[in-house]
Coordinates of C-alpha atoms and ligand atoms in Angstrom, one line a residue:
X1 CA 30.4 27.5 -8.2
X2 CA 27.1 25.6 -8.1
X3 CA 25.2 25.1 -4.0
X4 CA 23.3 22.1 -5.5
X5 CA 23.9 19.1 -7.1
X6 CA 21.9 17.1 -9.6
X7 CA 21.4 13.0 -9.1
X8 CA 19.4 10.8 -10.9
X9 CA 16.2 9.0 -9.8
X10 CA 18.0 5.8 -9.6
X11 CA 21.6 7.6 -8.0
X12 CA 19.5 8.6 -5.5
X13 CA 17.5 5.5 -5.0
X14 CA 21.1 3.6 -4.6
X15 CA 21.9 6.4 -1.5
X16 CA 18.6 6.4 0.0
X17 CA 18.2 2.6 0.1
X18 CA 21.9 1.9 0.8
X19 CA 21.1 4.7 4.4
X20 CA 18.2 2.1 5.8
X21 CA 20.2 -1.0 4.9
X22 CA 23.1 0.3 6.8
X23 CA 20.4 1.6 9.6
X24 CA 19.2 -2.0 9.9
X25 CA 15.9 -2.6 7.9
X26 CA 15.4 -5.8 6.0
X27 CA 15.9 -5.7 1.8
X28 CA 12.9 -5.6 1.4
X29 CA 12.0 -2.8 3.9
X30 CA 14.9 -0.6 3.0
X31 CA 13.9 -1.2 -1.1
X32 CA 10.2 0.1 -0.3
X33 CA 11.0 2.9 2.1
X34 CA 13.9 4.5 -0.3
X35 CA 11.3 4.1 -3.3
X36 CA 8.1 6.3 -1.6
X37 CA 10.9 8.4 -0.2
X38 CA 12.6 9.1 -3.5
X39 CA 9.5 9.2 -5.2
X40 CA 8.3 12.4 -3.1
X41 CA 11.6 14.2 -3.7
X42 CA 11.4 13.1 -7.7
X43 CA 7.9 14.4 -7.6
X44 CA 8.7 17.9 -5.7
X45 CA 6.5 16.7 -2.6
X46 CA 9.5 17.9 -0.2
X47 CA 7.6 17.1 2.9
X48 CA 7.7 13.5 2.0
X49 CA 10.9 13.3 0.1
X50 CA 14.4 12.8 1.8
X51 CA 13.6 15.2 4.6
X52 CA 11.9 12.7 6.3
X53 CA 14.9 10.2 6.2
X54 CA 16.0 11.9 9.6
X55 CA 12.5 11.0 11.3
X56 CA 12.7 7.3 10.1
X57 CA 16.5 7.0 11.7
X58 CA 15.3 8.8 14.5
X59 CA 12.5 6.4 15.2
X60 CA 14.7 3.4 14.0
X61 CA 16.9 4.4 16.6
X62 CA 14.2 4.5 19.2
X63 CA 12.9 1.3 18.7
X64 CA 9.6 2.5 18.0
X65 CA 9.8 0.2 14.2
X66 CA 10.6 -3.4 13.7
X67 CA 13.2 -3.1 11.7
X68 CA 13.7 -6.8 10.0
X69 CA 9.8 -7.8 10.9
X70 CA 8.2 -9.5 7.8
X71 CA 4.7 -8.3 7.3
X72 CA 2.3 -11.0 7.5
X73 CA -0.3 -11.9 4.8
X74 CA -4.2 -13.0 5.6
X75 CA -6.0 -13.9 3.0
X76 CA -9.7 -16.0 3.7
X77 CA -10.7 -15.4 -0.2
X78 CA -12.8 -12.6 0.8
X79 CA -12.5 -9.1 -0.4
X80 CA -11.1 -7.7 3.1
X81 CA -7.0 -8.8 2.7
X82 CA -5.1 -8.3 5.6
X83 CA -1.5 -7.9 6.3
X84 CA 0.0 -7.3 9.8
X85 CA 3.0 -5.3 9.1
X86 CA 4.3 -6.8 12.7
X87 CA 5.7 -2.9 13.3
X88 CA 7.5 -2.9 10.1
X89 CA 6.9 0.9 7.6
X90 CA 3.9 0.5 5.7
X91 CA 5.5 0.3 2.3
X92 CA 6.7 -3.0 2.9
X93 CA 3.2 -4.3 4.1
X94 CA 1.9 -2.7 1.2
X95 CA 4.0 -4.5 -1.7
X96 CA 3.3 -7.6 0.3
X97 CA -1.0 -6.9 0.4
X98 CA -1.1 -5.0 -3.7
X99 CA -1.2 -8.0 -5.6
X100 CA -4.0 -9.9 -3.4
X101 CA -6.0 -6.3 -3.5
X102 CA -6.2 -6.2 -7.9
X103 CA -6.9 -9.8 -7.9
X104 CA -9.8 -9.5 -5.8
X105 CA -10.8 -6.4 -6.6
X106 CA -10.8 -7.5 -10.7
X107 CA -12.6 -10.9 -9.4
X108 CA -15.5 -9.0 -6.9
X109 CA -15.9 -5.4 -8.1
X110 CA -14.1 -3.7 -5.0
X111 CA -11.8 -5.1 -2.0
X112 CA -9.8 -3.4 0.8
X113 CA -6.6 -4.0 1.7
X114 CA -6.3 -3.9 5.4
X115 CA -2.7 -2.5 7.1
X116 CA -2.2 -3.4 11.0
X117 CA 0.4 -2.1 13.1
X118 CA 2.5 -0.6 10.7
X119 CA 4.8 2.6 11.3
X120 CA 3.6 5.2 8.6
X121 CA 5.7 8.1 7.6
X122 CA 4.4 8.4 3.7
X123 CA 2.2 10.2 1.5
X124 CA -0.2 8.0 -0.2
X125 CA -0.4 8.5 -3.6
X126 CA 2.6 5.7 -4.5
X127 CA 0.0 3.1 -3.3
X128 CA -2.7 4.5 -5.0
X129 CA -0.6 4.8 -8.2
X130 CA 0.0 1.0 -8.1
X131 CA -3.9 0.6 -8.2
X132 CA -4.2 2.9 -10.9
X133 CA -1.6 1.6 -13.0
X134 CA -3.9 -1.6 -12.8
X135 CA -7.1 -0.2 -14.0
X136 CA -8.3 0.3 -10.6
X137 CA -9.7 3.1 -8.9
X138 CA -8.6 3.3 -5.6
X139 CA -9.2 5.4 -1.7
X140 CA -6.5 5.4 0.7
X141 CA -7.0 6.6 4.6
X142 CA -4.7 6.8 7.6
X143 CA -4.8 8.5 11.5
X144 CA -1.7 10.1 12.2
X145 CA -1.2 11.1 16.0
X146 CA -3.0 13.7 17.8
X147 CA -2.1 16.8 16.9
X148 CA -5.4 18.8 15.2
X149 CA -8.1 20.3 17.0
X150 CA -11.8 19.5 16.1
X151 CA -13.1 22.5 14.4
X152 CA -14.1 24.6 17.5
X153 CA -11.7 22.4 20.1
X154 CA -8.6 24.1 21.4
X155 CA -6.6 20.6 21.5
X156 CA -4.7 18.3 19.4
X157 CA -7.0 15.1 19.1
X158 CA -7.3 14.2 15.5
X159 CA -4.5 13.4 13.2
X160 CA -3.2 15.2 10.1
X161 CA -5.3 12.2 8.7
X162 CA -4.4 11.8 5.0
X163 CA -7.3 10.7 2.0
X164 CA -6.1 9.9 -1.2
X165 CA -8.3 8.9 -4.6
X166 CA -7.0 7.6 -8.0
X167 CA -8.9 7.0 -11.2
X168 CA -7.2 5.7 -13.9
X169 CA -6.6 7.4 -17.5
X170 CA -6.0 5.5 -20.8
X171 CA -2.4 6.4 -22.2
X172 CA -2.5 9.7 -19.1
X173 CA -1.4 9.7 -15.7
X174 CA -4.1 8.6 -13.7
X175 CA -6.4 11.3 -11.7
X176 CA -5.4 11.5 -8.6
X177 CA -5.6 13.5 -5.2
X178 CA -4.1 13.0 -1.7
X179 CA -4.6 15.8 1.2
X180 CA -3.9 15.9 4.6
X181 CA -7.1 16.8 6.3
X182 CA -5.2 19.4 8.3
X183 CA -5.4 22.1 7.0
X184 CA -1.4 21.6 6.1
X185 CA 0.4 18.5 6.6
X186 CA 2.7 18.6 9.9
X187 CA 5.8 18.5 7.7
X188 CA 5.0 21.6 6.2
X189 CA 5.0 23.4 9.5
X190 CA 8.1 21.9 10.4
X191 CA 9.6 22.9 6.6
X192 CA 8.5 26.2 8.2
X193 CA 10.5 26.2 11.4
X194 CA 13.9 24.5 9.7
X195 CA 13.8 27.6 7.1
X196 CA 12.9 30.4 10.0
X197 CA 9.7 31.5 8.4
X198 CA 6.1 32.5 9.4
X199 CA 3.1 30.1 8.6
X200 CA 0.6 31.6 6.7
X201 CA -2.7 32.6 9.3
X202 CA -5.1 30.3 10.0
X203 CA -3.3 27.0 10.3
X204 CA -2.7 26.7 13.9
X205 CA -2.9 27.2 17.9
X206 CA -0.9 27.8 20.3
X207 CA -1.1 25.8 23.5
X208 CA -3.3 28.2 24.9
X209 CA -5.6 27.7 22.4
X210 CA -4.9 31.5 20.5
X211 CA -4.4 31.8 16.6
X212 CA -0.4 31.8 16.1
X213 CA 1.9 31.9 12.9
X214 CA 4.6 30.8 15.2
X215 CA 5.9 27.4 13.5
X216 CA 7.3 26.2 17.4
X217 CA 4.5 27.3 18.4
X218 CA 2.3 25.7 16.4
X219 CA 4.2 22.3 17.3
X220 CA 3.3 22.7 21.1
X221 CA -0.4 23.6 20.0
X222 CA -2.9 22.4 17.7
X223 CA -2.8 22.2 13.9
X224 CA -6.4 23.1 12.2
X225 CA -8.5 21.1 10.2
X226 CA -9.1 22.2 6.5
X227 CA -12.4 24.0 5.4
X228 CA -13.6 24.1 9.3
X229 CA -16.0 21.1 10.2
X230 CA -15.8 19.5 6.7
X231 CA -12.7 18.7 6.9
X232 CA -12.9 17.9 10.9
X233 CA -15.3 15.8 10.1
X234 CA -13.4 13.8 7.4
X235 CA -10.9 13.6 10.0
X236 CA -13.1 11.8 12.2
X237 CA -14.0 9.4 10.0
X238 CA -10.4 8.6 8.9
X239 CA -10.2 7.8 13.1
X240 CA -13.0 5.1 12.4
X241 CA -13.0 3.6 9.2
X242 CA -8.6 3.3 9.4
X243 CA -8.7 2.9 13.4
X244 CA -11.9 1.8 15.0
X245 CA -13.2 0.2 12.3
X246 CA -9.9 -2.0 11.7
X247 CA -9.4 -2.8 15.4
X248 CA -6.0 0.0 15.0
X249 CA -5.1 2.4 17.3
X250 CA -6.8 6.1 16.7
X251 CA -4.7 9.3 16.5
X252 CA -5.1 9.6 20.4
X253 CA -4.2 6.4 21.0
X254 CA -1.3 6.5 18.7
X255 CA 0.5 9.3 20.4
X256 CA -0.5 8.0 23.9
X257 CA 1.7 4.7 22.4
X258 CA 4.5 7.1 21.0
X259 CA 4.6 9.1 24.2
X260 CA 6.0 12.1 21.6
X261 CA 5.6 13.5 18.3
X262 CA 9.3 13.9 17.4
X263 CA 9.1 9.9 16.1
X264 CA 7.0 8.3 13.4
X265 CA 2.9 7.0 14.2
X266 CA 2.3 3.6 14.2
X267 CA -0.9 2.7 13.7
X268 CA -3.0 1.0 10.4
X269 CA -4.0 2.1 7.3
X270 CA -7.0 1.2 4.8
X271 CA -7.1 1.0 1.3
X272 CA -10.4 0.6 -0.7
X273 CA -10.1 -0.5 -4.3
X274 CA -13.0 -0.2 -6.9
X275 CA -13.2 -2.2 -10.7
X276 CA -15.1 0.6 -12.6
X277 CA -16.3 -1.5 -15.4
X278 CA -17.6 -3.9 -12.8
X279 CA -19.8 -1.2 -11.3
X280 CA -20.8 0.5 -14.7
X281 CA -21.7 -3.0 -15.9
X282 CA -25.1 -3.0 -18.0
X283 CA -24.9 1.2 -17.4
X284 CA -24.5 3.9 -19.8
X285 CA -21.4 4.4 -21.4
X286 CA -17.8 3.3 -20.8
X287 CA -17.1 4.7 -17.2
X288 CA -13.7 5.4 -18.3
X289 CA -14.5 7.4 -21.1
X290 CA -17.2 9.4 -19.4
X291 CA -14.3 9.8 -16.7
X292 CA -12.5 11.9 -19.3
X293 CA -15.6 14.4 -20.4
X294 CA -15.5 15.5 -17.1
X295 CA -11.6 16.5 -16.8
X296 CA -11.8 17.8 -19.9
X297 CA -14.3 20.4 -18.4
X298 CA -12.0 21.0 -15.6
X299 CA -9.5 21.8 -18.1
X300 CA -11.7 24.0 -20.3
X301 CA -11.8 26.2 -17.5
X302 CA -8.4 26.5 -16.8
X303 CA -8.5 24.6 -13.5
X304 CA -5.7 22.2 -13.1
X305 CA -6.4 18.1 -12.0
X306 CA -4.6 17.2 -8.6
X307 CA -1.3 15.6 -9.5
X308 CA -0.6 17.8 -12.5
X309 CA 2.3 19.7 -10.9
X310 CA 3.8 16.2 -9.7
X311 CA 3.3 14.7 -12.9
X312 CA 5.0 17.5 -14.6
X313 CA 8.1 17.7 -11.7
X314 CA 8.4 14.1 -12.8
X315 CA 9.3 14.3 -15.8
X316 CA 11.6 17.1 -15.7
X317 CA 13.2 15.0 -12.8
X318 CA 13.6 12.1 -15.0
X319 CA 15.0 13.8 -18.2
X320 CA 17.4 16.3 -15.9
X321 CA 17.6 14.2 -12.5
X322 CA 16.5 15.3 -8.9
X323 CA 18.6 18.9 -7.7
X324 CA 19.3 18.5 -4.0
X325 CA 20.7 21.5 -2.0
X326 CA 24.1 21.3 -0.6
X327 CA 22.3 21.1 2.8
X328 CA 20.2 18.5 1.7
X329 CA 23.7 16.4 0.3
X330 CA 25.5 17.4 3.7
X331 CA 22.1 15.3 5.4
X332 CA 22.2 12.0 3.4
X333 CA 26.3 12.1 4.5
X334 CA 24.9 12.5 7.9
X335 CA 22.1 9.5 7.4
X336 CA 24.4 7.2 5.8
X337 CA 26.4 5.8 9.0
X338 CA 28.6 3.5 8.4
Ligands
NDP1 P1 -1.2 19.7 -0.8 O1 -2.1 20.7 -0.2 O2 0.2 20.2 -1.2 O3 -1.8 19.0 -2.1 C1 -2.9 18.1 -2.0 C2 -3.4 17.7 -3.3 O4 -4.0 18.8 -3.9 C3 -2.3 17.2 -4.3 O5 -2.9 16.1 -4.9 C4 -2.1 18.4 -5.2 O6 -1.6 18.1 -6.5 C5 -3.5 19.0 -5.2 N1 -3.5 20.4 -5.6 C6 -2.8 21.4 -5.0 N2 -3.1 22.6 -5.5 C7 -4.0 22.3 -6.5 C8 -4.8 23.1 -7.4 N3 -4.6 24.4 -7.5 N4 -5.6 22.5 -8.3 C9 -5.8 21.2 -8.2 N5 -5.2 20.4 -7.4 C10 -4.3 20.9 -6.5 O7 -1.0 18.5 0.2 P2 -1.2 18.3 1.8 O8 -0.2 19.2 2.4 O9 -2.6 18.3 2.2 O10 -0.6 16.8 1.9 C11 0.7 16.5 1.4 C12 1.1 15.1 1.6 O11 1.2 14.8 3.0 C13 0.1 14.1 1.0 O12 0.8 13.3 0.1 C14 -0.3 13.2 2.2 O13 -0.5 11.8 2.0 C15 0.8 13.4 3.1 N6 0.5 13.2 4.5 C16 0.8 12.0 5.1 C17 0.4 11.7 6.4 C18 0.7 10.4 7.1 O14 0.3 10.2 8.2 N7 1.3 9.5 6.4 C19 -0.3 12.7 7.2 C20 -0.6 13.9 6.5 C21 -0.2 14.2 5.2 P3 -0.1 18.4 -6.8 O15 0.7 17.4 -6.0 O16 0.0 18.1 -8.3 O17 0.2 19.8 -6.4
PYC2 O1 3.0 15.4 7.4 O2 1.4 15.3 8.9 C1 2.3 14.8 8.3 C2 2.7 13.4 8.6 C3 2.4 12.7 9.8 C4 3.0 11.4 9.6 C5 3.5 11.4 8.4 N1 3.3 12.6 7.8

């Protein structure tokens, strides 16, 4: 007898979206959340993939998401676009803003999309795929809530603050990174505490400020920036360019807003997209090209390129389908309420 069970990318695409219509959300909303959900579980990114379907109800539930709001497009035919996601997930506000981002980025060189009050539960990379898959290179950036401590703080102040990049690849998956500045992201730790196991040292406080490997404990303390006051400092940018900058709430500011961390942020996000043969205009070489020497010397010496390992989960999920565990099944019964 078998404890897991295989579905398909678009089986579980029909479950996922058919949970969040049930649970209230607008088509379209339901559509884009199930798709960046189920695209984290097809790519083996489990601490964005259907584990986070209990967080969304939860905050659903709370009333902390607009759950039929229709983002709102602004577009003065300059290269900042803007879409108030009026509280709605960002995925949503997204697929509204993409288009109006490649055509002005194709027409000027580079553009940002703009995201205001949206609720943000995703890893980036979808987004930054969609850019890709257009010929664009693209930067993503979001505050989270408070809950990392400035490299030599003892509080939670900056959020687990994600940065993601894509370049695009002729006839490859595109080149693509997206970290949490933490020096985990927070669903890991709480992947930690659901399976009863010790965080590895070095990624957390406890509330009084001392190293712990305590996954509760961590929850009640501070999470750590990665690589010290580099990444503490990208963290602090994140907090300006995605919070200040676009007149959003900062990770502070979010959680004072949320009043907890057991519901989803809301708060903006920003999302910079660049025309490389624009820039390399009347340069050396075609940039895409050059792009390629480059990985091909990370390869040489046996380094792998961000993404690869999701890339190569993805295909083995498409030609053999997506194995949940029979605990995971047991939660999308539980999600699905009728
Ligand atoms: P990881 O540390 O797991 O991975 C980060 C990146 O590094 C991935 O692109 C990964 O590629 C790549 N990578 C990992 N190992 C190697 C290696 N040995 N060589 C080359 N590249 C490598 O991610 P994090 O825990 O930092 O973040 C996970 C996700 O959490 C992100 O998608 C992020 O957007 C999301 N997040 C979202 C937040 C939000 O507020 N919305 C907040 C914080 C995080 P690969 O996938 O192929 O392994
Ligand atoms: O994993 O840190 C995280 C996170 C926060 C909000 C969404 N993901």
């Amino acid at each position: 007898m078998t404890d897991t069970t295989t579905l398909s990318v678009e089986d579980l695409t029909g479950i996922v979206t058919g949970i969040f219509r049930t649970a209230g959300l607008s088509e379209l909303q339901a559509e884009r959340v199930a798709a960046v959900i189920v695209a984290g579980e097809r790519d083996g990114c489990k601490s964005h993939g259907i584990y986070r379907i209990d967080g969304l109800l939860r905050t659903i539930d709370a009333g902390k998401v607009a759950p039929m709001a229709v983002p709102e497009l602004s577009d003065d035919g300059s290269s900042v676009i803007r879409v108030d996601a009026n509280g709605a997930f960002s995925p949503a506000a997204f697929h509204i803003g993409a288009p109006v981002l490649v055509e002005r980025t194709r027409q000027q060189g580079i553009a940002a999309l703009v995201i205001n009050s949206c609720t943000h539960f995703s890893a980036l990379w979808p987004e930054i795929e969609a850019l890709t898959d257009r010929g664009l290179a693209a930067m993503a950036m979001c505050p989270s809530y408070a809950t990392v401590a400035p490299t030599g703080g003892t509080r939670p102040l900056l959020g687990t603050n994600p940065i993601a990049f894509g370049w695009p690849r002729p006839d490859q998956p595109p080149y693509v990174f997206d970290i949490a500045t933490s020096i985990a992201a927070r669903g890991e730790i709480e992947l930690h505490r659901r399976a009863g196991t010790d965080l590895p040292e070095g990624w957390a406080l406890d509330r009084d400020g001392q190293p712990t490997t305590n996954p509760d404990r961590a929850l009640e303390g501070a999470m750590l920036p990665f690589g010290a006051h580099k990444g503490s400092a990208i963290a602090t940018m994140i907090e300006l360019l995605a919070g200040v900058m676009i007149g959003d709430l900062t990770s502070p500011e979010a959680l004072d807003f949320l009043g907890t961390t057991s519901l989803l942020p809301h708060h903006g996000e920003l999302i910079i997209a660049f025309c490389p043969d624009r820039f390399a205009a009347g340069r050396r070489g075609d940039p895409l090209a050059r792009a390629e020497v480059l990985f091909d010397a990370i390869l040489g010496q046996g380094a792998r390129l961000p993404s690869q390992r999701r890339f190569a989960t993805r295909e083995i999920s498409r030609r053999r389908g997506i194995q949940l565990s029979a605990a995971e099944m047991e939660s999308l019964r539980q999600a699905h309420r009728t």
